[in-house]
């Protein structure tokens, strides 16, 4: 527990080394670290109660490979930092569990951000952490907030499930789309923009300026025909060159506008509350599954039922029902004994 107290104090004081260690802890796949991470959050809550921290704005930045995400995050990040904000960038890569890849890990991009004293850039976690991508990323965001970062950006490659996962843990989703890929409104077909609160057509400079504007017009027309994201917000479509400070400022203005509108309408709190409920359910499922797998007595019961299934004495669904009922009854018994 002494370790958790020290680490929590380091995070709350804004030590980047402590923050890095804490994030490594929540990403760890070792059962002991899982318990230590839980202790850390108990301690963080205790320490923060004395010094409450404001919620950071969590923004997901997604888009197909090569859309210009890192370049854009670096440009946007610089403007936030110039405005006196503190910024954390977390890479989320659900695919890393299967590919072993890391979307920021091997990149030297975002160099200016990584070196800035008010910024914190974290590559995607290694695969195999307990608790799933959603929980560990949410934990990492909470740690960044506890460390005083008021903006947390999540970078993810929009190639399937990842952007949905990210949309489920952020306040705002920004989808970046490159011009000139010749595939028109592909992003709509691929469901990429379903969760978009803002669409940005990137690389709007030089010879790509005109195709970027044309693609933005197509998306603007398409978006005007789609249902509003929520009452009070229709997803805007902007063009942006990350090399143009004015373009990046316009995107930042739109992010601020979204934030203010969401706060005013109550949508911000409602969205967070729904996310936390979903997260709680999936975290409990994950933890129960882990305990089932690792508890010797429960394992013995499962093996006994397995033997009966193999011996043809019982069907799997009947055995599962029997075990589940037993666990629930034991849990109830445990409750009444307390
Ligand atoms: N002309 C122009 N090129 C850009 C702009 N933004 C990014 N690029 C270029 O587009 C290429 C891809 O940019 P990245 O920022 O690496 O894109 P990404 O989406 O992070 O790429 P992945 O990590 O592979 O998914 C690089 O060669 C950038 O230099 C821009 O605003 N204008």
XYZ file of N, CA and C and ligand atoms in Angstrom, residues 64-71 107 109 155 157 203 205 240-243, ligand 1:
86
model
N -8.352 6.712 -41.457
C -7.623 5.602 -42.064
C -6.101 5.810 -41.996
N -5.328 4.751 -42.187
C -3.867 4.889 -42.170
C -3.417 5.946 -43.171
N -2.513 6.803 -42.741
C -1.972 7.819 -43.650
C -2.858 9.045 -43.822
N -3.938 9.149 -43.022
C -4.857 10.294 -43.161
C -4.204 11.599 -42.701
N -3.129 11.475 -41.939
C -2.468 12.679 -41.425
C -2.759 12.910 -39.955
N -3.094 11.855 -39.239
C -3.489 11.987 -37.831
C -2.369 12.556 -36.954
N -1.184 11.935 -37.068
C -0.091 12.370 -36.185
C 0.301 13.814 -36.477
N 0.366 14.149 -37.765
C 0.749 15.514 -38.145
C -0.282 16.509 -37.611
N 7.426 5.503 -33.649
C 7.456 6.738 -34.420
C 8.198 7.847 -33.682
N 7.584 10.802 -34.698
C 6.754 11.974 -34.953
C 6.225 12.523 -33.632
N -5.366 8.852 -30.128
C -5.179 8.593 -31.559
C -5.463 7.121 -31.837
N -6.245 4.232 -35.283
C -6.397 4.025 -36.720
C -7.800 3.501 -36.972
N -4.956 17.561 -45.373
C -3.971 17.841 -46.440
C -4.492 18.852 -47.465
N -3.877 21.493 -48.946
C -2.894 22.483 -49.401
C -2.314 22.017 -50.736
N -8.703 21.030 -43.768
C -7.601 21.539 -42.950
C -6.255 21.094 -43.507
N -5.354 22.031 -43.593
C -3.960 21.670 -43.807
C -3.269 21.796 -42.452
N -2.603 20.762 -42.048
C -1.917 20.841 -40.751
C -0.763 21.829 -40.790
N -0.387 22.255 -42.012
C 0.683 23.244 -42.140
C 0.141 24.668 -42.044
N 0.501 18.181 -47.834
C 0.208 17.717 -46.633
N 0.693 16.536 -46.230
C 0.361 16.089 -44.999
C -0.466 16.841 -44.129
N -0.642 16.131 -42.986
C 0.068 15.002 -43.135
N 0.673 14.968 -44.340
C 1.537 13.899 -44.870
O 0.784 12.685 -44.951
C 1.588 11.575 -44.608
C 0.906 10.799 -43.472
O 0.813 11.637 -42.325
P 0.733 11.071 -40.876
O 0.535 12.207 -39.954
O 1.866 10.148 -40.626
O -0.591 10.197 -40.991
P -1.208 9.141 -39.960
O -2.672 9.166 -40.199
O -0.736 9.427 -38.571
O -0.585 7.800 -40.471
P -0.655 6.324 -39.792
O -0.058 6.455 -38.441
O 0.147 5.486 -40.731
O -2.087 5.920 -39.758
C 2.940 12.137 -44.198
O 3.800 12.019 -45.286
C 2.652 13.597 -43.891
O 3.771 14.435 -44.142
C -0.953 18.118 -44.587
O -1.685 18.847 -43.906
N -0.582 18.501 -45.848
